[in-house]
Coordinates of C-alpha atoms and ligand atoms in Angstrom, one line a residue:
X1 CA 75.4 11.6 134.7
X2 CA 77.2 10.8 131.4
X3 CA 78.8 7.4 131.5
X4 CA 81.5 6.5 129.0
X5 CA 83.0 3.0 128.8
X6 CA 86.6 2.8 127.7
X7 CA 88.6 -0.4 127.1
X8 CA 92.3 -0.3 128.1
X9 CA 95.1 -2.8 128.1
X10 CA 97.1 -2.5 131.3
X11 CA 99.9 -5.0 131.4
X12 CA 98.3 -8.3 130.4
X13 CA 94.9 -7.3 131.8
X14 CA 92.0 -6.1 129.9
X15 CA 90.4 -3.4 131.9
X16 CA 87.0 -1.8 131.5
X17 CA 86.9 1.7 132.8
X18 CA 83.7 3.5 133.5
X19 CA 84.4 7.2 133.4
X20 CA 82.7 9.4 135.8
X21 CA 80.6 6.7 137.5
X22 CA 81.2 3.3 138.9
X23 CA 84.3 1.2 138.5
X24 CA 85.7 -1.5 136.3
X25 CA 83.4 -4.6 136.2
X26 CA 86.3 -6.9 137.1
X27 CA 86.7 -5.3 140.5
X28 CA 83.5 -7.1 141.6
X29 CA 85.3 -10.4 141.3
X30 CA 87.4 -11.4 144.3
X31 CA 89.7 -13.3 141.8
X32 CA 90.8 -9.9 140.4
X33 CA 91.9 -8.6 143.8
X34 CA 93.4 -11.9 145.0
X35 CA 95.5 -12.3 141.8
X36 CA 96.8 -8.7 142.0
X37 CA 97.7 -9.1 145.6
X38 CA 99.4 -12.4 144.9
X39 CA 101.5 -10.8 142.1
X40 CA 102.4 -8.0 144.5
X41 CA 103.4 -10.6 147.2
X42 CA 105.6 -12.5 144.8
X43 CA 107.4 -9.2 143.9
X44 CA 107.8 -8.5 147.6
X45 CA 109.2 -11.9 148.4
X46 CA 111.8 -11.3 145.7
X47 CA 113.0 -8.3 147.8
X48 CA 114.3 -10.7 150.4
X49 CA 117.4 -10.9 148.3
X50 CA 118.7 -7.5 149.0
X51 CA 120.5 -5.4 146.4
X52 CA 123.9 -5.1 148.1
X53 CA 125.7 -3.7 145.1
X54 CA 127.8 -0.6 145.2
X55 CA 125.8 2.4 143.9
X56 CA 127.9 3.7 141.0
X57 CA 125.2 6.3 140.2
X58 CA 123.0 8.2 142.6
X59 CA 119.9 10.3 141.7
X60 CA 117.8 12.3 144.1
X61 CA 114.5 13.6 142.8
X62 CA 113.2 16.3 145.1
X63 CA 109.6 17.4 144.7
X64 CA 109.5 20.7 146.5
X65 CA 106.4 20.7 148.7
X66 CA 105.3 17.2 147.4
X67 CA 103.6 15.9 150.6
X68 CA 101.8 12.6 150.6
X69 CA 98.4 14.2 149.7
X70 CA 100.1 15.7 146.6
X71 CA 101.5 12.4 145.6
X72 CA 98.1 10.7 145.8
X73 CA 96.3 13.5 143.9
X74 CA 99.0 13.6 141.3
X75 CA 98.6 9.8 140.8
X76 CA 94.9 10.3 140.2
X77 CA 95.5 13.1 137.8
X78 CA 98.1 11.1 135.9
X79 CA 95.6 8.3 135.5
X80 CA 92.8 10.6 134.5
X81 CA 95.0 12.3 131.9
X82 CA 95.4 8.7 130.5
X83 CA 91.6 8.2 130.4
X84 CA 91.5 6.0 133.5
X85 CA 89.5 6.6 136.7
X86 CA 92.9 7.3 138.3
X87 CA 93.0 5.8 141.8
X88 CA 94.4 2.5 140.5
X89 CA 97.1 4.2 138.5
X90 CA 100.8 3.7 139.5
X91 CA 103.1 6.6 139.5
X92 CA 106.7 5.8 138.5
X93 CA 107.6 6.5 142.1
X94 CA 104.9 4.1 143.3
X95 CA 106.9 1.3 141.6
X96 CA 109.9 1.8 143.8
X97 CA 110.2 -1.1 146.2
X98 CA 111.2 0.7 149.4
X99 CA 109.3 3.6 151.0
X100 CA 110.0 5.3 154.3
X101 CA 108.9 8.5 156.1
X102 CA 111.2 11.5 156.8
X103 CA 110.6 13.9 159.6
X104 CA 111.1 17.4 158.1
X105 CA 111.3 19.8 161.0
X106 CA 114.1 22.4 161.0
X107 CA 116.2 22.8 164.1
X108 CA 114.3 26.0 164.9
X109 CA 111.0 25.3 163.2
X110 CA 108.3 22.7 163.6
X111 CA 107.0 23.4 160.1
X112 CA 110.0 23.5 157.9
X113 CA 111.1 25.7 155.0
X114 CA 113.0 24.5 151.8
X115 CA 116.4 25.9 152.9
X116 CA 116.8 24.2 156.2
X117 CA 115.5 20.9 154.8
X118 CA 117.8 21.1 151.8
X119 CA 120.7 21.3 154.2
X120 CA 119.4 18.2 155.9
X121 CA 118.8 15.9 152.8
X122 CA 121.9 17.2 151.0
X123 CA 124.5 18.0 153.7
X124 CA 123.4 15.4 156.2
X125 CA 122.8 17.8 159.2
X126 CA 119.6 19.5 160.3
X127 CA 119.8 23.3 160.2
X128 CA 117.8 26.5 160.8
X129 CA 115.1 27.6 158.4
X130 CA 116.2 30.1 155.8
X131 CA 119.8 28.9 155.8
X132 CA 121.7 26.7 153.3
X133 CA 124.9 24.7 153.7
X134 CA 125.5 25.9 157.3
X135 CA 124.9 24.2 160.6
X136 CA 122.3 25.2 163.2
X137 CA 125.0 27.3 164.9
X138 CA 124.6 29.8 162.1
X139 CA 121.8 32.4 162.5
X140 CA 119.6 33.5 159.5
X141 CA 120.7 36.7 157.9
X142 CA 123.7 37.2 160.2
X143 CA 126.7 37.0 157.9
X144 CA 129.2 36.9 160.8
X145 CA 127.8 33.5 161.9
X146 CA 128.8 31.8 158.7
X147 CA 132.5 31.3 159.2
X148 CA 133.3 28.0 160.8
X149 CA 129.8 26.7 160.5
X150 CA 129.9 25.6 156.8
X151 CA 128.7 22.0 156.0
X152 CA 129.4 20.3 152.7
X153 CA 126.9 18.4 150.6
X154 CA 126.7 14.9 149.1
X155 CA 127.2 16.6 145.7
X156 CA 130.7 17.7 146.8
X157 CA 131.4 14.4 148.5
X158 CA 130.6 12.7 145.2
X159 CA 132.7 15.2 143.1
X160 CA 135.6 14.6 145.5
X161 CA 135.3 10.9 144.9
X162 CA 135.7 11.4 141.2
X163 CA 132.1 11.2 140.1
X164 CA 130.4 13.6 137.7
X165 CA 127.7 15.7 139.4
X166 CA 124.7 17.6 138.2
X167 CA 121.9 19.9 139.3
X168 CA 118.6 20.1 137.3
X169 CA 115.7 22.3 138.6
X170 CA 112.6 24.1 137.4
X171 CA 113.4 27.0 139.7
X172 CA 116.3 29.4 139.7
X173 CA 119.6 27.4 140.0
X174 CA 120.4 29.5 143.1
X175 CA 117.1 28.8 144.8
X176 CA 116.9 27.2 148.2
X177 CA 116.9 23.5 147.2
X178 CA 119.8 23.5 144.7
X179 CA 121.8 26.1 146.6
X180 CA 122.4 23.8 149.6
X181 CA 124.3 21.5 147.2
X182 CA 127.1 24.0 146.7
X183 CA 126.6 27.2 148.8
X184 CA 127.1 28.2 152.4
X185 CA 124.7 31.1 153.0
X186 CA 123.0 32.2 156.2
X187 CA 120.2 33.6 154.0
X188 CA 118.5 31.7 151.1
X189 CA 117.4 35.0 149.6
X190 CA 121.0 36.2 148.8
X191 CA 120.6 35.2 145.2
X192 CA 123.1 37.8 143.9
X193 CA 125.0 40.7 145.6
X194 CA 122.0 42.9 144.7
X195 CA 119.8 41.0 147.3
X196 CA 122.4 41.3 150.1
X197 CA 122.6 44.0 152.7
X198 CA 125.8 46.1 152.5
X199 CA 126.9 44.9 155.9
X200 CA 126.9 41.3 154.8
X201 CA 129.0 42.1 151.7
X202 CA 131.4 44.1 153.9
X203 CA 131.7 41.2 156.3
X204 CA 132.8 39.0 153.4
X205 CA 129.7 36.9 152.7
X206 CA 129.3 35.9 149.1
X207 CA 126.0 35.7 147.1
X208 CA 124.7 32.3 146.1
X209 CA 125.0 32.7 142.3
X210 CA 128.7 33.4 142.8
X211 CA 129.2 30.4 145.0
X212 CA 127.6 28.2 142.4
X213 CA 130.7 28.7 140.3
X214 CA 133.4 29.2 142.9
X215 CA 132.8 26.6 145.7
X216 CA 132.8 23.4 143.8
X217 CA 135.0 23.8 140.6
X218 CA 133.2 22.5 137.6
X219 CA 129.9 21.1 138.6
X220 CA 129.4 19.1 135.4
X221 CA 125.8 19.9 134.6
X222 CA 123.8 22.8 135.8
X223 CA 120.3 23.4 134.4
X224 CA 117.4 25.6 135.4
X225 CA 116.5 29.3 135.6
X226 CA 118.1 32.3 137.3
X227 CA 120.0 33.9 134.4
X228 CA 119.6 37.4 135.6
X229 CA 121.6 36.8 138.8
X230 CA 124.7 35.9 136.6
X231 CA 124.9 39.2 134.6
X232 CA 125.9 42.7 135.6
X233 CA 123.2 45.3 136.3
X234 CA 122.2 47.4 133.3
X235 CA 123.4 44.7 130.9
X236 CA 121.0 42.2 129.2
X237 CA 121.0 38.6 130.2
X238 CA 120.4 37.6 126.6
X239 CA 121.8 39.1 123.4
X240 CA 119.5 37.9 120.7
X241 CA 117.2 39.7 118.3
X242 CA 113.6 39.3 119.1
X243 CA 114.1 37.8 122.5
X244 CA 112.8 39.9 125.4
X245 CA 115.7 41.2 127.4
X246 CA 116.0 41.1 131.1
X247 CA 118.5 43.1 132.9
X248 CA 121.1 41.5 135.1
X249 CA 121.1 42.1 138.8
X250 CA 124.8 42.0 139.7
X251 CA 126.3 45.0 141.3
X252 CA 129.9 43.7 141.2
X253 CA 129.9 44.0 137.4
X254 CA 130.8 40.4 136.9
X255 CA 129.4 38.3 134.1
X256 CA 129.4 34.8 135.7
X257 CA 128.3 33.1 132.5
X258 CA 131.2 34.6 130.5
X259 CA 133.6 33.6 133.3
X260 CA 132.3 30.0 133.2
X261 CA 132.4 29.9 129.4
X262 CA 136.0 31.0 129.4
X263 CA 137.0 28.4 132.0
X264 CA 135.5 25.5 130.1
X265 CA 136.3 26.7 126.6
X266 CA 138.8 23.9 125.8
X267 CA 137.0 21.3 127.9
X268 CA 133.8 20.6 125.9
X269 CA 131.8 23.2 127.8
X270 CA 128.6 24.6 126.5
X271 CA 126.3 27.4 127.6
X272 CA 122.7 27.3 126.4
X273 CA 119.7 29.4 127.2
X274 CA 116.9 27.9 125.2
X275 CA 115.4 24.5 124.4
X276 CA 116.5 24.4 120.8
X277 CA 120.2 24.9 121.7
X278 CA 119.8 22.3 124.4
X279 CA 118.3 19.6 122.2
X280 CA 120.8 20.2 119.4
X281 CA 123.7 19.4 121.6
X282 CA 125.4 16.0 121.1
X283 CA 125.9 14.8 124.7
X284 CA 128.9 12.8 123.5
X285 CA 130.7 16.1 122.7
X286 CA 129.6 17.9 125.9
X287 CA 131.5 17.4 129.2
X288 CA 130.3 20.6 130.9
X289 CA 126.8 22.1 130.5
X290 CA 125.3 25.3 131.8
X291 CA 121.7 25.8 130.8
X292 CA 119.9 28.9 132.1
X293 CA 116.5 29.1 130.4
X294 CA 114.8 31.9 132.2
X295 CA 115.7 35.1 134.0
X296 CA 114.3 33.6 137.2
X297 CA 112.2 30.4 137.7
X298 CA 111.0 28.3 134.7
X299 CA 107.3 28.7 133.9
X300 CA 104.7 26.2 135.2
X301 CA 104.7 23.2 132.9
X302 CA 101.0 23.9 132.0
X303 CA 102.1 27.3 130.8
X304 CA 105.4 26.4 129.3
X305 CA 106.2 27.6 125.8
X306 CA 107.2 24.2 124.5
X307 CA 109.2 25.9 121.7
X308 CA 111.6 27.8 124.0
X309 CA 111.7 26.1 127.4
X310 CA 112.6 22.5 127.9
X311 CA 110.5 20.3 130.2
X312 CA 112.0 18.8 133.3
X313 CA 112.0 15.4 131.6
X314 CA 114.0 16.8 128.6
X315 CA 116.5 18.4 131.0
X316 CA 117.0 15.2 133.0
X317 CA 117.5 13.1 129.8
X318 CA 120.3 15.4 128.6
X319 CA 121.9 15.6 132.1
X320 CA 122.0 11.8 132.4
X321 CA 123.5 11.3 128.9
X322 CA 126.3 13.7 129.8
X323 CA 126.9 12.5 133.4
X324 CA 126.9 8.7 132.6
X325 CA 129.9 9.0 130.4
X326 CA 132.1 9.1 133.6
X327 CA 133.2 5.5 134.4
X328 CA 133.2 6.3 138.1
X329 CA 129.5 7.3 137.9
X330 CA 127.5 10.3 138.9
X331 CA 125.4 12.1 141.5
X332 CA 122.4 14.0 140.1
X333 CA 120.0 16.3 142.0
X334 CA 116.7 16.9 140.2
X335 CA 114.2 19.3 141.6
X336 CA 110.5 19.6 140.7
X337 CA 110.7 23.0 142.2
X338 CA 107.4 24.5 141.3
X339 CA 105.0 22.0 142.9
X340 CA 105.6 24.2 145.9
X341 CA 104.9 27.5 144.1
X342 CA 101.6 26.1 142.8
X343 CA 100.5 25.3 146.3
X344 CA 101.6 28.6 147.7
X345 CA 99.4 30.3 145.2
X346 CA 96.5 28.0 146.0
X347 CA 96.6 26.7 142.4
X348 CA 96.3 23.0 142.9
X349 CA 96.1 22.3 139.2
X350 CA 99.4 23.9 138.6
X351 CA 101.0 22.1 141.5
X352 CA 99.7 18.7 140.5
X353 CA 100.7 19.0 136.9
X354 CA 104.2 19.9 138.1
X355 CA 104.2 16.7 140.2
X356 CA 103.0 14.6 137.2
X357 CA 105.8 16.1 135.1
X358 CA 108.4 15.2 137.7
X359 CA 107.0 11.7 137.8
X360 CA 107.5 11.5 134.0
X361 CA 111.2 12.6 134.5
X362 CA 111.5 9.8 137.1
X363 CA 110.3 7.3 134.5
X364 CA 112.7 8.6 131.9
X365 CA 115.7 8.4 134.3
X366 CA 114.6 4.8 135.1
X367 CA 114.8 3.9 131.4
X368 CA 118.3 5.3 131.2
X369 CA 119.8 3.7 134.3
X370 CA 119.7 0.3 136.0
X371 CA 118.8 -0.6 139.6
X372 CA 121.8 -2.8 139.4
X373 CA 124.2 0.1 139.9
X374 CA 122.0 3.2 140.4
X375 CA 120.4 4.2 143.6
X376 CA 117.4 6.5 143.0
X377 CA 115.6 8.3 145.8
X378 CA 112.4 10.3 145.4
X379 CA 111.2 12.6 148.2
X380 CA 110.0 16.0 149.3
X381 CA 111.4 18.7 151.5
X382 CA 108.1 19.3 153.3
X383 CA 104.4 19.1 152.7
X384 CA 101.7 21.8 152.3
X385 CA 98.3 22.4 153.9
X386 CA 96.8 20.9 150.7
X387 CA 94.2 18.1 150.9
X388 CA 91.4 16.4 149.1
X389 CA 88.3 14.7 150.5
X390 CA 84.6 14.9 150.6
X391 CA 83.6 11.3 149.9
X392 CA 84.0 11.7 146.2
X393 CA 83.0 8.7 144.1
X394 CA 85.5 6.5 142.2
X395 CA 86.9 8.3 139.1
X396 CA 85.7 11.7 140.2
X397 CA 87.8 14.3 138.5
X398 CA 90.5 15.3 140.9
X399 CA 89.6 18.9 140.4
X400 CA 85.9 18.2 140.8
X401 CA 83.2 18.7 143.5
X402 CA 82.3 16.6 146.4
X403 CA 79.1 14.7 145.7
X404 CA 77.0 16.6 148.3
X405 CA 76.2 20.1 149.4
X406 CA 77.5 21.3 152.7
X407 CA 74.7 20.6 155.3
X408 CA 75.7 23.8 157.0
X409 CA 75.6 26.5 154.2
X410 CA 73.9 24.3 151.6
X411 CA 76.5 25.1 149.0
X412 CA 78.7 22.8 146.9
X413 CA 82.4 22.4 147.7
X414 CA 85.5 21.2 145.7
X415 CA 87.2 18.0 146.9
X416 CA 90.5 19.9 146.9
X417 CA 90.8 22.4 149.7
X418 CA 93.6 24.3 151.5
X419 CA 94.0 24.8 155.2
X420 CA 95.0 28.4 154.5
X421 CA 95.9 30.6 151.5
X422 CA 94.7 33.0 148.9
X423 CA 91.7 31.0 148.0
X424 CA 89.8 32.2 151.1
X425 CA 87.0 34.3 149.6
X426 CA 83.8 35.7 150.9
X427 CA 80.9 36.8 148.6
X428 CA 78.4 39.1 150.4
X429 CA 79.9 37.9 153.7
X430 CA 79.4 34.2 153.0
X431 CA 81.5 31.4 151.5
X432 CA 81.5 31.6 147.7
X433 CA 79.2 29.3 145.8
X434 CA 81.8 27.4 143.7
X435 CA 79.2 26.4 141.1
X436 CA 79.2 30.0 139.9
X437 CA 82.9 29.9 139.0
X438 CA 85.2 27.7 136.9
X439 CA 86.9 25.6 139.5
X440 CA 88.6 23.4 136.8
X441 CA 90.7 26.2 135.2
X442 CA 94.4 26.1 135.5
X443 CA 94.7 29.0 137.9
X444 CA 91.7 28.4 140.0
X445 CA 92.5 29.0 143.7
X446 CA 90.9 26.4 145.8
X447 CA 89.0 27.5 148.9
X448 CA 91.0 27.9 152.1
X449 CA 89.9 28.0 155.7
X450 CA 92.1 31.0 156.6
X451 CA 93.0 33.9 154.4
X452 CA 96.7 34.3 153.6
X453 CA 98.3 35.8 150.6
X454 CA 100.6 32.8 150.4
X455 CA 99.5 29.3 151.5
X456 CA 101.9 27.7 154.0
X457 CA 103.9 24.6 154.2
X458 CA 102.6 21.6 156.1
X459 CA 104.3 19.9 159.0
X460 CA 103.7 16.2 158.6
X461 CA 106.3 13.6 157.5
X462 CA 107.0 13.2 153.8
X463 CA 107.5 9.9 151.9
X464 CA 110.9 8.7 150.7
X465 CA 110.8 6.3 147.8
X466 CA 114.0 4.3 147.0
X467 CA 115.2 1.7 144.5
X468 CA 118.6 0.3 143.7
X469 CA 121.7 -0.6 145.8
X470 CA 121.0 -0.5 149.5
X471 CA 117.6 1.1 149.0
X472 CA 116.3 -1.0 151.8
X473 CA 118.2 1.2 154.3
X474 CA 115.5 3.8 153.6
X475 CA 112.9 2.1 155.8
X476 CA 110.8 3.1 158.8
X477 CA 110.6 6.6 160.1
X478 CA 113.8 8.7 160.2
X479 CA 115.1 12.2 160.4
X480 CA 115.4 13.8 157.0
X481 CA 119.2 14.3 157.3
X482 CA 119.6 10.5 157.3
X483 CA 119.1 10.4 153.5
X484 CA 122.5 11.6 152.2
X485 CA 124.2 9.3 154.7
X486 CA 122.5 6.3 153.2
X487 CA 123.2 7.5 149.6
X488 CA 126.9 8.1 150.3
X489 CA 127.2 4.8 152.1
X490 CA 125.6 3.0 149.2
X491 CA 128.0 4.8 146.8
X492 CA 131.1 4.2 148.9
X493 CA 132.1 7.8 149.3
X494 CA 131.8 10.4 152.1
X495 CA 132.4 9.8 155.8
X496 CA 131.7 6.1 156.1
X497 CA 133.5 3.9 153.5
X498 CA 135.1 1.2 155.6
X499 CA 132.7 -1.4 154.2
X500 CA 133.8 -0.5 150.7
X501 CA 137.6 -1.1 151.0
X502 CA 137.0 -4.8 151.2
X503 CA 134.3 -4.7 148.5
X504 CA 136.8 -3.1 146.2
X505 CA 139.6 -5.5 147.1
X506 CA 141.7 -2.6 148.3
X507 CA 144.4 -2.9 150.9
X508 CA 143.3 -3.4 154.5
X509 CA 143.3 -0.5 156.9
X510 CA 146.5 0.6 158.5
X511 CA 146.8 0.2 162.3
X512 CA 144.4 -2.7 162.6
X513 CA 145.5 -5.7 164.7
X514 CA 146.0 -9.1 163.2
X515 CA 142.8 -10.4 164.8
X516 CA 140.8 -7.5 163.4
X517 CA 142.4 -8.1 160.0
X518 CA 141.5 -11.8 160.0
X519 CA 138.0 -11.0 161.2
X520 CA 137.5 -8.4 158.4
X521 CA 138.9 -10.9 155.9
X522 CA 136.2 -13.3 156.9
X523 CA 133.7 -10.5 156.7
X524 CA 135.0 -9.7 153.3
X525 CA 134.6 -13.3 152.2
X526 CA 131.1 -13.2 153.5
X527 CA 130.3 -10.0 151.7
X528 CA 131.7 -11.3 148.4
X529 CA 129.7 -14.5 148.9
X530 CA 126.5 -12.5 149.2
X531 CA 127.4 -10.5 146.2
X532 CA 127.8 -13.7 144.1
X533 CA 124.7 -15.4 145.2
Ligands
NAG601 C1 127.1 39.9 164.1 O1 126.3 40.7 163.3 C2 125.1 41.1 163.9 C3 124.2 41.9 162.9 O2 124.0 41.1 161.8 C4 125.4 42.0 165.1 O3 124.2 42.4 165.8 C5 126.3 41.2 166.0 O4 126.7 42.1 167.1 C6 127.5 40.7 165.3 N1 128.3 39.8 166.2 C7 129.6 39.9 166.3 C8 130.2 38.9 167.3 O5 130.3 40.6 165.6
NAG602 C1 122.3 51.4 136.1 O1 121.4 52.4 135.5 C2 120.9 53.3 136.4 C3 119.9 54.3 135.6 O2 120.4 54.5 134.3 C4 122.0 54.1 137.0 O3 121.5 55.0 138.0 C5 122.9 53.1 137.8 O4 124.0 53.8 138.3 C6 123.4 52.0 136.8 N1 124.1 51.0 137.6 C7 125.3 50.5 137.2 C8 125.9 49.5 138.1 O5 125.9 50.9 136.2
NAG603 C1 75.0 27.9 143.6 O1 75.1 28.2 142.3 C2 74.4 27.3 141.4 C3 74.7 27.7 140.0 O2 74.5 29.1 139.7 C4 72.9 27.5 141.7 O3 72.1 26.6 141.0 C5 72.6 27.2 143.2 O4 71.3 27.5 143.6 C6 73.5 28.1 144.1 N1 73.4 27.6 145.5 C7 73.3 28.5 146.5 C8 73.1 27.9 147.9 O5 73.3 29.7 146.3
ZN604 ZN1 107.6 26.8 149.8

């Protein structure tokens, strides 16, 4: 085996990395591990002084399908892309001080989908699979169960509280995750009226694209894909020489982009559909931004045309520059939406590169904000039946082979495997010999135990990483719908703000007895004290 020695400076430590075999020499010395653990302990002790500030800004990074095995594998990939062995690398999300687990099941499903879970972590209530922005009293695809069962999202609560709000995703902006932030739809697939049954339209249900512009007036920043759902059928979604045209889907003849543009014309509103236009904007002169970069989803980051489509990190950077101009702060939902798609296709390399890109966006957002006034939460909606194992040695390429043959069929196997999916493949009635194929290529589909055209979600808990004001409330094991309750509480908006009136020095509540007033004044003093120390 080829052994390459690489010298790296990590922090103040000089690290010798042996690629492909073995591990850094310093790891043989107990002093190395003891010193590292002591530094970590010192940082942990610092957390005893809780950050009780009010969260002016709130950011939720949602890795669609980013289960814990995906986080670990993405960490190793990130390290290996930087020439390290990978396991010791820290993702940006790894640096967050508080981590908890969220239970992801939907009200009617043990293994969840992205729509019911989005309703949980955005609207604060668990719901049925396939539905967005409606309670579990609504039945999937039955339009007549919508009315009266709508639930609103933290994005709306934030907007109502005077904050700027934004949505950035690598999927269609009317896909399951973002749509729960603004829509009430008993079917996540009702992207435009073209995808809806005639009966649902007759019963008065509205497509999700339309709701993006009608439900919450002026979402300040909207970026992602899904252009075709905004334009009328038989008209092009882009009028530009040399650019491939894609026909719109709308049957109602509406041009939602034009309507939006007209509405924000005199309010520093800008519509962009490619990266060049996006990056040439001066955020100081933009108050409203609509960026629709593809007819449907954005391409995988590994396949992205870096001339025409922005990266998730580039979109997040522009979004924060625009949103942070509001002195009352902002709420931003960022979705790494195609981690999920990579896994569904059994293409682990695509999925993991998507996760690494989202981590890069988390790092960029961290540089542009402060934990003093910004609560940042990173989580997933659900996991996948993705895993890696096989007693691989330290520094083994994450897309590599386990070090031994199967003792049953005497063939090699990749460390990454799926429980089910399109990678199930027999050659002459037996498991494929992976040494005969290129298992490192971008679109290699890892072997699966059960054949399925689409690999499925996984049912285990997902991690919730948090930093900033009141991040410590995201601790232990909780239901997924707890997340927006914590975020709104930390930001002093939404249904539970009593603790904030005193913080803000506002008048005491009406109808409280003198004793309660005195008690709450003492409580207020105590709170202020804690804030000062
Ligand atoms: C609601 O619509 C479904 C079909 O989607 C129908 O079977 C049902 O009878 C309707 N219920 C009511 C109360 O109208
Ligand atoms: C779109 O074009 C097709 C084929 O030319 C036509 O049948 C259809 O009626 C058109 N639809 C609309 C909404 O104009
Ligand atoms: C698997 O393929 C490799 C490379 O072609 C070959 O050397 C090996 O003998 C094969 N193993 C089996 C069990 O067929
Ligand atoms: Zn999925």
